[in-house]
C-alpha cells in the first residue's frame, strides 16, 4: 500500500499537520480546499487508516495521522535538505527556511530576517509568530528549522545559542508621578497596579520572581497575552508593566510610554536561537545562525 503514496501527498500531510486547518494548508500549497481534501483522502486510503477527525470546524489528527505527519516531515525535510545541498554545490542558493519566534522577538528579529533575505534573495522564508506554549509545541513536533525565544525549553533535548541581550524594564504611561523620580525603591511599586503577561510567559515568571525577592505584591490589574495590547493598556493609564526594552524602542516617537528608573532593573535576560539537538541543520539554517552570532559579536 505504501507504493501508492506520493511525495506530493506527503508534503500535503506535513502542511495539514502544521496548520491543523484544511483551508489554510491548501492555501499554503496553492490548491483549492476540495482538491487538497481529495489528496488527503487518497493518502488515507493508501495507508488503510483515517488520518484525521473533524469536530465542528476543528481538525484533529488520529494516531495514524500523527505517525504519517511525523514521517512526512522527516522525508520532506531530508529532500529539501538534499535540494539545498545540491544547489549549494552548483553555486547558488535556493530552498526554504522555516523560523518560529515568540511575539516579543518580532521587535528586533524582523530586521535581522530582512537582512538575511536581502543577502539570499532566491530563498523562501516561512515565519510563524506565536506565544510560548505554541512555540514549545512546534519544537516538540519539529515543525521548523530554528526557534527564537527568551527561555529555552527543558524538554525536549535542544541546542540553545544566545545571540542578543533582552533587558526587561518597568514601563509607565507618560505623566505618571514616578516618571520624574530616580532610583525608585522596589517598595514603591507595591501600591501600583500591574498588567502582566499570561501564566507561563517567561517575562511574567521573571517579573513575579522580582516581586518575591523584594518582598512586594503589587495588585494585578489584568492579564494579557500580547505585548501590543499591554502597551496600549499602559498608555491608557491602566497600570504599569514589565516588558522588553525592545518594545519601548519602537514606541519612542509617540512618547506615550516611559521607562521607570527602578532599582534592580533592567532584569537582564537573553534571546536564544534554538533547534532540536538531533536535527541536521540545512545550509540556510546554518547561514542564519551565523548571522545571529555575528549580530551578537557586533553587540
Tab-separated table of C-alpha atoms in Angstrom:
chain	number	residue	atom	x	y	z
A	1	UNK	CA	0.000	0.000	0.000
A	2	UNK	CA	2.913	2.365	0.633
A	3	UNK	CA	3.935	2.087	-3.021
A	4	UNK	CA	0.883	4.200	-3.923
A	5	UNK	CA	1.897	7.050	-1.586
A	6	UNK	CA	3.313	10.043	-3.464
A	7	UNK	CA	5.786	12.690	-2.340
A	8	UNK	CA	3.164	15.326	-3.120
A	9	UNK	CA	0.757	13.699	-0.694
A	10	UNK	CA	3.423	13.638	1.995
A	11	UNK	CA	4.011	17.358	1.526
A	12	UNK	CA	0.282	17.947	1.864
A	13	UNK	CA	0.151	15.855	5.039
A	14	UNK	CA	3.018	17.853	6.521
A	15	UNK	CA	1.173	21.096	5.676
A	16	UNK	CA	-2.037	19.814	7.278
A	17	UNK	CA	-0.141	18.959	10.478
A	18	UNK	CA	1.386	22.461	10.550
A	19	UNK	CA	-1.903	24.299	10.216
A	20	UNK	CA	-4.478	21.814	11.551
A	21	UNK	CA	-6.818	23.553	9.144
A	22	UNK	CA	-7.660	22.240	5.676
A	23	UNK	CA	-8.249	25.652	4.092
A	24	UNK	CA	-5.037	27.267	5.374
A	25	UNK	CA	-2.980	24.200	4.460
A	26	UNK	CA	-4.477	24.233	0.965
A	27	UNK	CA	-3.638	27.928	0.591
A	28	UNK	CA	-0.021	27.263	1.552
A	29	UNK	CA	0.175	24.557	-1.115
A	30	UNK	CA	-1.581	26.788	-3.714
A	31	UNK	CA	-4.534	24.405	-4.031
A	32	UNK	CA	-8.267	24.594	-3.572
A	33	UNK	CA	-9.572	23.128	-0.322
A	34	UNK	CA	-11.537	20.470	-2.218
A	35	UNK	CA	-8.508	19.305	-4.229
A	36	UNK	CA	-6.409	19.248	-1.044
A	37	UNK	CA	-9.059	17.213	0.764
A	38	UNK	CA	-9.202	14.674	-2.067
A	39	UNK	CA	-5.424	14.124	-1.906
A	40	UNK	CA	-5.512	13.630	1.877
A	41	UNK	CA	-8.389	11.173	1.455
A	42	UNK	CA	-6.408	9.227	-1.150
A	43	UNK	CA	-3.402	9.134	1.176
A	44	UNK	CA	-5.638	7.832	3.947
A	45	UNK	CA	-6.975	5.108	1.645
A	46	UNK	CA	-3.430	4.137	0.615
A	47	UNK	CA	-2.409	3.772	4.264
A	48	UNK	CA	-5.605	1.990	5.200
A	49	UNK	CA	-6.430	4.154	8.214
A	50	UNK	CA	-8.159	7.521	8.789
A	51	UNK	CA	-5.643	10.326	9.255
A	52	UNK	CA	-7.844	12.993	10.815
A	53	UNK	CA	-11.125	13.597	12.562
A	54	UNK	CA	-13.301	16.689	12.480
A	55	UNK	CA	-15.210	18.151	15.425
A	56	UNK	CA	-17.162	21.175	14.268
A	57	UNK	CA	-14.663	23.338	12.405
A	58	UNK	CA	-11.622	21.872	14.158
A	59	UNK	CA	-9.393	19.108	12.794
A	60	UNK	CA	-7.606	16.577	14.985
A	61	UNK	CA	-5.039	14.080	13.746
A	62	UNK	CA	-5.621	10.451	14.598
A	63	UNK	CA	-2.787	8.299	15.918
A	64	UNK	CA	-2.168	7.160	12.329
A	65	UNK	CA	-2.292	10.793	11.199
A	66	UNK	CA	0.331	11.829	13.737
A	67	UNK	CA	2.582	8.978	12.627
A	68	UNK	CA	2.051	9.881	8.964
A	69	UNK	CA	2.727	13.575	9.686
A	70	UNK	CA	5.986	12.791	11.506
A	71	UNK	CA	7.162	10.530	8.678
A	72	UNK	CA	6.117	13.144	6.110
A	73	UNK	CA	8.123	15.851	7.848
A	74	UNK	CA	11.191	13.610	8.055
A	75	UNK	CA	11.083	12.722	4.359
A	76	UNK	CA	10.199	16.189	3.120
A	77	UNK	CA	12.890	17.791	5.319
A	78	UNK	CA	15.500	15.353	4.036
A	79	UNK	CA	14.586	16.001	0.414
A	80	UNK	CA	14.573	19.767	0.975
A	81	UNK	CA	17.978	19.474	2.607
A	82	UNK	CA	19.253	17.466	-0.359
A	83	UNK	CA	17.952	20.129	-2.725
A	84	UNK	CA	19.741	22.893	-0.820
A	85	UNK	CA	22.976	20.902	-0.644
A	86	UNK	CA	22.881	20.293	-4.400
A	87	UNK	CA	22.065	23.936	-5.066
A	88	UNK	CA	24.993	24.982	-2.894
A	89	UNK	CA	27.297	22.721	-4.900
A	90	UNK	CA	26.053	24.417	-8.071
A	91	UNK	CA	26.985	27.813	-6.698
A	92	UNK	CA	23.569	29.299	-5.892
A	93	UNK	CA	21.086	29.171	-3.041
A	94	UNK	CA	17.505	28.045	-3.128
A	95	UNK	CA	15.213	26.354	-0.694
A	96	UNK	CA	13.028	27.180	2.276
A	97	UNK	CA	13.966	28.338	5.778
A	98	UNK	CA	11.288	27.862	8.451
A	99	UNK	CA	11.517	30.093	11.510
A	100	UNK	CA	9.246	30.467	14.521
A	101	UNK	CA	9.558	33.104	17.229
A	102	UNK	CA	7.624	34.347	20.209
A	103	UNK	CA	5.715	37.577	19.761
A	104	UNK	CA	8.133	39.901	21.594
A	105	UNK	CA	11.034	38.845	19.359
A	106	UNK	CA	9.452	40.485	16.325
A	107	UNK	CA	10.502	43.901	17.621
A	108	UNK	CA	14.118	43.221	16.688
A	109	UNK	CA	14.229	39.948	14.752
A	110	UNK	CA	12.375	41.216	11.687
A	111	UNK	CA	15.327	43.486	10.885
A	112	UNK	CA	17.731	40.536	11.038
A	113	UNK	CA	15.384	38.460	8.890
A	114	UNK	CA	15.178	41.309	6.383
A	115	UNK	CA	18.975	41.477	6.199
A	116	UNK	CA	19.143	37.725	5.642
A	117	UNK	CA	16.537	37.784	2.855
A	118	UNK	CA	18.385	40.585	1.078
A	119	UNK	CA	21.588	38.536	1.224
A	120	UNK	CA	19.761	35.409	-0.008
A	121	UNK	CA	17.134	36.721	-2.443
A	122	UNK	CA	16.285	33.363	-4.040
A	123	UNK	CA	15.152	31.595	-0.887
A	124	UNK	CA	11.671	31.205	0.556
A	125	UNK	CA	11.330	32.107	4.230
A	126	UNK	CA	8.331	30.946	6.255
A	127	UNK	CA	7.881	32.751	9.591
A	128	UNK	CA	5.495	31.886	12.422
A	129	UNK	CA	4.971	34.385	15.289
A	130	UNK	CA	3.368	32.608	18.253
A	131	UNK	CA	3.207	32.561	22.047
A	132	UNK	CA	5.430	30.413	24.274
A	133	UNK	CA	3.049	27.473	24.591
A	134	UNK	CA	2.645	27.328	20.824
A	135	UNK	CA	6.367	27.517	20.152
A	136	UNK	CA	7.028	24.691	22.630
A	137	UNK	CA	4.511	22.549	20.767
A	138	UNK	CA	6.142	23.414	17.440
A	139	UNK	CA	9.510	22.332	18.857
A	140	UNK	CA	8.050	19.034	20.050
A	141	UNK	CA	6.629	18.422	16.578
A	142	UNK	CA	9.853	19.545	14.835
A	143	UNK	CA	7.880	21.896	12.569
A	144	UNK	CA	10.612	24.483	11.968
A	145	UNK	CA	14.345	24.815	11.404
A	146	UNK	CA	15.027	27.373	14.143
A	147	UNK	CA	13.147	28.983	17.019
A	148	UNK	CA	13.777	32.412	18.562
A	149	UNK	CA	12.736	32.654	22.200
A	150	UNK	CA	13.706	34.102	25.548
A	151	UNK	CA	13.826	30.929	27.648
A	152	UNK	CA	14.811	27.594	26.069
A	153	UNK	CA	12.682	24.566	26.984
A	154	UNK	CA	13.901	21.916	29.394
A	155	UNK	CA	12.311	19.226	27.214
A	156	UNK	CA	12.975	18.019	24.578
A	157	UNK	CA	16.763	17.977	24.116
A	158	UNK	CA	17.682	21.204	22.323
A	159	UNK	CA	20.674	23.358	21.434
A	160	UNK	CA	20.200	26.963	22.620
A	161	UNK	CA	22.515	29.678	21.296
A	162	UNK	CA	22.341	33.127	22.984
A	163	UNK	CA	22.726	35.957	20.491
A	164	UNK	CA	21.339	39.209	21.926
A	165	UNK	CA	20.511	40.638	25.348
A	166	UNK	CA	16.872	41.091	26.326
A	167	UNK	CA	16.615	43.743	29.070
A	168	UNK	CA	13.257	43.831	30.883
A	169	UNK	CA	12.180	47.230	32.197
A	170	UNK	CA	9.219	48.754	34.035
A	171	UNK	CA	7.001	50.783	31.705
A	172	UNK	CA	4.614	53.534	32.784
A	173	UNK	CA	2.370	55.958	30.923
A	174	UNK	CA	3.878	59.353	30.189
A	175	UNK	CA	2.939	61.705	33.002
A	176	UNK	CA	2.923	59.046	35.727
A	177	UNK	CA	4.284	60.536	39.001
A	178	UNK	CA	7.132	58.008	39.137
A	179	UNK	CA	8.460	59.112	35.731
A	180	UNK	CA	10.220	62.094	37.328
A	181	UNK	CA	11.929	60.074	40.062
A	182	UNK	CA	15.347	58.383	40.116
A	183	UNK	CA	16.453	55.161	41.807
A	184	UNK	CA	12.903	54.203	42.723
A	185	UNK	CA	12.843	51.705	45.585
A	186	UNK	CA	11.057	48.397	44.851
A	187	UNK	CA	8.686	49.010	47.792
A	188	UNK	CA	7.225	51.972	45.873
A	189	UNK	CA	5.819	49.517	43.326
A	190	UNK	CA	3.741	47.768	45.989
A	191	UNK	CA	0.990	50.372	45.716
A	192	UNK	CA	0.854	50.217	41.909
A	193	UNK	CA	-1.367	48.022	39.739
A	194	UNK	CA	0.434	45.886	37.151
A	195	UNK	CA	-0.571	44.467	33.791
A	196	UNK	CA	1.069	41.064	33.394
A	197	UNK	CA	1.679	38.628	30.567
A	198	UNK	CA	-0.161	35.303	30.577
A	199	UNK	CA	0.833	32.496	33.010
A	200	UNK	CA	3.768	30.515	31.612
A	201	UNK	CA	5.285	33.553	29.912
A	202	UNK	CA	8.990	33.939	30.606
A	203	UNK	CA	8.528	37.678	31.173
A	204	UNK	CA	5.837	37.032	33.784
A	205	UNK	CA	7.944	34.457	35.606
A	206	UNK	CA	10.903	36.842	35.866
A	207	UNK	CA	8.611	39.664	37.000
A	208	UNK	CA	6.984	37.574	39.727
A	209	UNK	CA	10.419	36.388	40.883
A	210	UNK	CA	11.497	40.035	41.282
A	211	UNK	CA	8.378	40.752	43.354
A	212	UNK	CA	9.075	37.779	45.650
A	213	UNK	CA	12.768	38.620	46.047
A	214	UNK	CA	11.921	42.188	47.105
A	215	UNK	CA	9.000	41.249	49.351
A	216	UNK	CA	6.328	43.125	47.407
A	217	UNK	CA	2.994	42.020	45.981
A	218	UNK	CA	1.551	44.654	43.636
A	219	UNK	CA	-2.042	44.190	42.516
A	220	UNK	CA	-2.596	42.554	39.137
A	221	UNK	CA	-4.970	44.816	37.218
A	222	UNK	CA	-5.246	42.454	34.265
A	223	UNK	CA	-3.515	39.623	32.437
A	224	UNK	CA	-2.967	39.954	28.675
A	225	UNK	CA	-1.310	37.702	26.115
A	226	UNK	CA	0.025	40.359	23.763
A	227	UNK	CA	2.771	42.937	24.232
A	228	UNK	CA	0.930	45.299	21.889
A	229	UNK	CA	-2.243	45.110	23.985
A	230	UNK	CA	-0.247	45.583	27.183
A	231	UNK	CA	1.441	48.694	25.738
A	232	UNK	CA	-1.940	50.179	24.848
A	233	UNK	CA	-3.263	49.425	28.348
A	234	UNK	CA	-0.229	51.070	29.974
A	235	UNK	CA	-0.509	54.120	27.714
A	236	UNK	CA	-4.189	54.376	28.730
A	237	UNK	CA	-3.162	54.604	32.388
A	238	UNK	CA	-4.481	51.199	33.451
A	239	UNK	CA	-1.278	50.160	35.199
A	240	UNK	CA	2.454	49.533	34.957
A	241	UNK	CA	4.070	46.627	33.099
A	242	UNK	CA	7.384	44.819	32.814
A	243	UNK	CA	8.301	44.304	29.173
A	244	UNK	CA	11.367	44.066	26.980
A	245	UNK	CA	13.138	47.355	26.293
A	246	UNK	CA	12.905	46.395	22.620
A	247	UNK	CA	9.160	47.016	22.895
A	248	UNK	CA	9.746	50.577	24.121
A	249	UNK	CA	12.259	51.398	21.387
A	250	UNK	CA	9.653	51.266	18.624
A	251	UNK	CA	7.256	53.490	20.584
A	252	UNK	CA	9.798	56.209	21.419
A	253	UNK	CA	8.477	58.653	18.766
A	254	UNK	CA	4.928	58.562	20.185
A	255	UNK	CA	6.076	59.486	23.695
A	256	UNK	CA	3.175	57.528	25.206
A	257	UNK	CA	5.383	55.279	27.370
A	258	UNK	CA	8.272	55.849	29.760
A	259	UNK	CA	10.861	53.532	31.277
A	260	UNK	CA	10.957	53.901	35.052
A	261	UNK	CA	14.292	54.025	36.884
A	262	UNK	CA	13.538	51.226	39.365
A	263	UNK	CA	16.297	49.698	41.490
A	264	UNK	CA	17.165	46.199	40.265
A	265	UNK	CA	16.076	46.936	36.703
A	266	UNK	CA	16.693	46.184	33.949
A	267	UNK	CA	16.342	42.466	34.540
A	268	UNK	CA	18.842	41.027	32.074
A	269	UNK	CA	17.822	38.048	30.009
A	270	UNK	CA	18.951	36.641	26.668
A	271	UNK	CA	17.353	35.884	23.344
A	272	UNK	CA	18.193	32.407	22.083
A	273	UNK	CA	18.191	30.651	18.743
A	274	UNK	CA	17.002	27.114	19.469
A	275	UNK	CA	16.899	23.893	17.486
A	276	UNK	CA	16.457	20.240	18.299
A	277	UNK	CA	19.775	18.649	19.221
A	278	UNK	CA	19.139	15.739	16.865
A	279	UNK	CA	18.220	17.968	13.912
A	280	UNK	CA	20.616	18.206	10.976
A	281	UNK	CA	20.563	21.869	10.046
A	282	UNK	CA	20.205	22.871	6.427
A	283	UNK	CA	22.776	25.216	4.833
A	284	UNK	CA	20.215	28.036	5.078
A	285	UNK	CA	19.596	27.445	8.788
A	286	UNK	CA	23.350	27.342	9.380
A	287	UNK	CA	23.770	30.608	7.472
A	288	UNK	CA	21.032	32.261	9.532
A	289	UNK	CA	22.672	31.083	12.751
A	290	UNK	CA	25.918	32.623	11.527
A	291	UNK	CA	24.112	35.946	11.018
A	292	UNK	CA	22.751	35.805	14.584
A	293	UNK	CA	26.197	35.029	16.007
A	294	UNK	CA	27.677	37.954	14.067
A	295	UNK	CA	24.988	40.253	15.462
A	296	UNK	CA	25.984	39.123	18.973
A	297	UNK	CA	29.637	39.892	18.278
A	298	UNK	CA	28.703	43.341	16.960
A	299	UNK	CA	26.714	43.944	20.159
